[in-house]
C-alpha positions as semicolon CSV with decimal commas, in nm:
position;residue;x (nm);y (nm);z (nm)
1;X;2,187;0,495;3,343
2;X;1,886;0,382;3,122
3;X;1,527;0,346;3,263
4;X;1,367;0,052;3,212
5;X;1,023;0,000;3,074
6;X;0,801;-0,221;3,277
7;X;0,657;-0,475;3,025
8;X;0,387;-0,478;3,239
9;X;0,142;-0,241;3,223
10;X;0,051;-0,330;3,604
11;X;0,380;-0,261;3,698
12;X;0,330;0,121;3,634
13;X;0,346;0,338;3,958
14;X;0,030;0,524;3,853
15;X;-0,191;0,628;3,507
16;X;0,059;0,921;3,485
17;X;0,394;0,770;3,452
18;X;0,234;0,526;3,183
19;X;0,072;0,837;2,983
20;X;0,403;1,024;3,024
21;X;0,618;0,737;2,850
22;X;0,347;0,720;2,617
23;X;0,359;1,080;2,543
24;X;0,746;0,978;2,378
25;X;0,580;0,787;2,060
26;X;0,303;0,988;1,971
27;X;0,519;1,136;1,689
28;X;0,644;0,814;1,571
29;X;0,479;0,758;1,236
30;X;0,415;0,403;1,083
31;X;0,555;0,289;0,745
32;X;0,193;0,320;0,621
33;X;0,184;0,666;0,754
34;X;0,503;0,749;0,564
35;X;0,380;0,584;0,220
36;X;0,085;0,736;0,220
37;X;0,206;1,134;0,313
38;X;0,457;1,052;0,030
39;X;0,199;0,964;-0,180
40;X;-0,023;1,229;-0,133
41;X;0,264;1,503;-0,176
42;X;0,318;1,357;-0,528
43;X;-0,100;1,432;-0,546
44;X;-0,037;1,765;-0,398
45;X;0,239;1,897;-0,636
46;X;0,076;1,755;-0,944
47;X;0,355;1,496;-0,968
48;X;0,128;1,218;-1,061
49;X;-0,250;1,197;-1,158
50;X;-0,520;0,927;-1,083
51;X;-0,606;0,784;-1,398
52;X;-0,833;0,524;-1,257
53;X;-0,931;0,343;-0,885
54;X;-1,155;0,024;-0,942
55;X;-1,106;-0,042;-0,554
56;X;-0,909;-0,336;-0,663
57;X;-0,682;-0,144;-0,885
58;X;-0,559;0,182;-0,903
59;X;-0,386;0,352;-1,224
60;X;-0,161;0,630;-1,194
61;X;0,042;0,861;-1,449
62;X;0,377;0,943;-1,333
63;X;0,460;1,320;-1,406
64;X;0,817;1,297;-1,301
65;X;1,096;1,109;-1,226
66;X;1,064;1,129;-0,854
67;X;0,718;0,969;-0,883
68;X;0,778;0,741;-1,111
69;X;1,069;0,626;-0,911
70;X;0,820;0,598;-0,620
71;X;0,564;0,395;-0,810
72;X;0,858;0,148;-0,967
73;X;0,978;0,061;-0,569
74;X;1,017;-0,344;-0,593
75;X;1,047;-0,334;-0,976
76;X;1,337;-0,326;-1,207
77;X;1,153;-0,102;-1,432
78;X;1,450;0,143;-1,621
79;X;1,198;0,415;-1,512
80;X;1,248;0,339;-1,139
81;X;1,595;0,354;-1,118
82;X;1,841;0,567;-0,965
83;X;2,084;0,540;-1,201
84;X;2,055;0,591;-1,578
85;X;1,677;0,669;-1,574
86;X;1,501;0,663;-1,858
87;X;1,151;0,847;-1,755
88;X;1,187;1,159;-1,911
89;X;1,267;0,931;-2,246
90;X;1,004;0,772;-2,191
91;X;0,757;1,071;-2,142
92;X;0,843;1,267;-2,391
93;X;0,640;0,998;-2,617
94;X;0,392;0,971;-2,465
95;X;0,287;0,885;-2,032
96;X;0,344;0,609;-1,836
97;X;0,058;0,405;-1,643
98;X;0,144;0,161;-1,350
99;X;-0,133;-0,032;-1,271
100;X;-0,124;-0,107;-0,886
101;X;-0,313;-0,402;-0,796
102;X;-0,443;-0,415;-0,415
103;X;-0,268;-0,734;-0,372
104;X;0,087;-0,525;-0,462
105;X;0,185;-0,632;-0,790
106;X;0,267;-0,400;-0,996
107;X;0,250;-0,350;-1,411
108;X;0,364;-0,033;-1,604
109;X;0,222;-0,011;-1,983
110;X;0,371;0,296;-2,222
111;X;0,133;0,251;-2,533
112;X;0,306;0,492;-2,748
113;X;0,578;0,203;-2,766
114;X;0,357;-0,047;-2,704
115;X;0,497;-0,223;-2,400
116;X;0,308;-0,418;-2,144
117;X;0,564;-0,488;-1,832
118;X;0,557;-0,652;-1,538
119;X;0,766;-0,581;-1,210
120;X;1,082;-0,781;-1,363
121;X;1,048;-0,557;-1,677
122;X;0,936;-0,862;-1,862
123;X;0,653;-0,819;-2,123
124;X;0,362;-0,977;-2,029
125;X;0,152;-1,225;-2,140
126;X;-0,168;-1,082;-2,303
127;X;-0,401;-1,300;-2,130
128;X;-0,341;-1,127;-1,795
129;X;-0,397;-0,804;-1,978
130;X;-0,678;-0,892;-2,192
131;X;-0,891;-0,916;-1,804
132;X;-0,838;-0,522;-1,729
133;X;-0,810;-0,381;-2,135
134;X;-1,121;-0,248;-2,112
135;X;-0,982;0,003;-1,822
136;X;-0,795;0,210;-2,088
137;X;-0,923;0,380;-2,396
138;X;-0,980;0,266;-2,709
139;X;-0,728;0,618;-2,835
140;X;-0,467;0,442;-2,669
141;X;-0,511;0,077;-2,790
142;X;-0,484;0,277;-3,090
143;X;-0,178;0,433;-3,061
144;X;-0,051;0,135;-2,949
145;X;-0,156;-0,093;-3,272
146;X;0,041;0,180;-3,458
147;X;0,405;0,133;-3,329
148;X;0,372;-0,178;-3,484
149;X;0,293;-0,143;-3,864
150;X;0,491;-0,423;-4,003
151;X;0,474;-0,659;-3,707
152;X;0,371;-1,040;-3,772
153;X;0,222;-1,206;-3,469
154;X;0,459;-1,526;-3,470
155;X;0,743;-1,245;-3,398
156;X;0,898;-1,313;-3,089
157;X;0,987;-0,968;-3,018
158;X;0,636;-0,825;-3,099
159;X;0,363;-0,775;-2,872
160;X;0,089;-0,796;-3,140
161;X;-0,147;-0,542;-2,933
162;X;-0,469;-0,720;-3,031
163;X;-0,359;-1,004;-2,816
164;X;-0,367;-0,790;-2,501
165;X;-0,744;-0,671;-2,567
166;X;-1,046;-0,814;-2,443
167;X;-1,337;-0,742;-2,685
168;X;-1,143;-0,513;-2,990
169;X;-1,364;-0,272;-3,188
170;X;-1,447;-0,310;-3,485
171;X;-1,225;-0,014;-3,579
172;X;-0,952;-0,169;-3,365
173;X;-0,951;-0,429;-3,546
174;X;-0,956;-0,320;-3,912
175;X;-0,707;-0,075;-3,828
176;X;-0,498;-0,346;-3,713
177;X;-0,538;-0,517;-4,042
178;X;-0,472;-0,210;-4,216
179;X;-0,128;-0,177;-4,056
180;X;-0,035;-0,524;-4,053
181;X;-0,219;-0,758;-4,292
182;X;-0,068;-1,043;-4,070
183;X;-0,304;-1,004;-3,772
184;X;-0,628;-1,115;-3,981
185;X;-0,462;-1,406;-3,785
186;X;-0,477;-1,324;-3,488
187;X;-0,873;-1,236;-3,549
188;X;-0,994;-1,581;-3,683
């Protein structure tokens, strides 16, 4: 028959019997506990590496599908899923960087195809970018500006990378003229 556990800690018979029932869930491990042994295998085995930690955000590059599968939980990122995963696509031009906000949120930018995602997989608006651009390096602005040569920045489907940057270069932004006249416009 099952014991029954006194939900009162005065109903114990003596210090012994409570330390002994303790005893039971010392192994138990929290969720936090989990994430974060998880997490620091992926460390371990060179799956991932730190790019940055602000203290308010941390930046990660995925190394593999398994961590970029654990970075993409809660998001419908294509990189994240089980099924049809496109990491190693993805990788092979060029890595991945989730940007992990304290608060949770999540964003995943791959600038040699210039896309700037949020946890739905929706592109996302430059002004949220524009706040944390200066995190990333003006190389990879730069490869990003590229993908784009003969974008116009009315095109719905183009990002227009000199939207998502705070303060551009000036060789950011005469590069971006050189490889699409059209964003003189998006400088005045």
């Amino acid at each position: 028959f099952p014991v029954t556990i006194p939900r009162d800690i005065n109903k114990f018979k003596d210090l012994n019997s409570f330390l002994k029932l303790m005893d039971q869930y010392k192994e138990v491990k929290t969720t936090n506990e989990l994430k974060a042994e998880e997490e620091k295998n992926l460390f371990d085995t060179g799956q991932v590496e730190l790019y940055k930690d602000t203290g308010a955000i941390k930046i990660v590059i995925p190394k593999t599908e398994l961590a970029a599968k654990y970075y993409g939980r809660g998001t419908q990122w294509c990189t994240a899923g089980d099924k049809n995963n496109a990491f190693d696509e993805y990788d092979e031009e060029g890595p991945l960087y989730v940007i992990i906000f304290r608060k949770g949120t999540k964003w995943q930018f791959h600038f040699a195809t210039a896309q700037f995602m949020d946890e739905h997989d929706e592109p996302l608006d430059p002004k949220l970018v524009r706040p944390i651009s200066d995190l990333f390096s003006e190389e990879l602005w730069e490869q990003a500006l590229t993908v784009f040569e003969d974008s116009q920045p009315d095109d719905d489907y183009s990002p227009f990378v000199l939207r998502y940057i705070k303060n551009p270069s000036d060789d950011l932004m005469k590069l971006s003229v050189e490889y699409s006249p059209e964003s003189i416009k998006v400088l005045s």
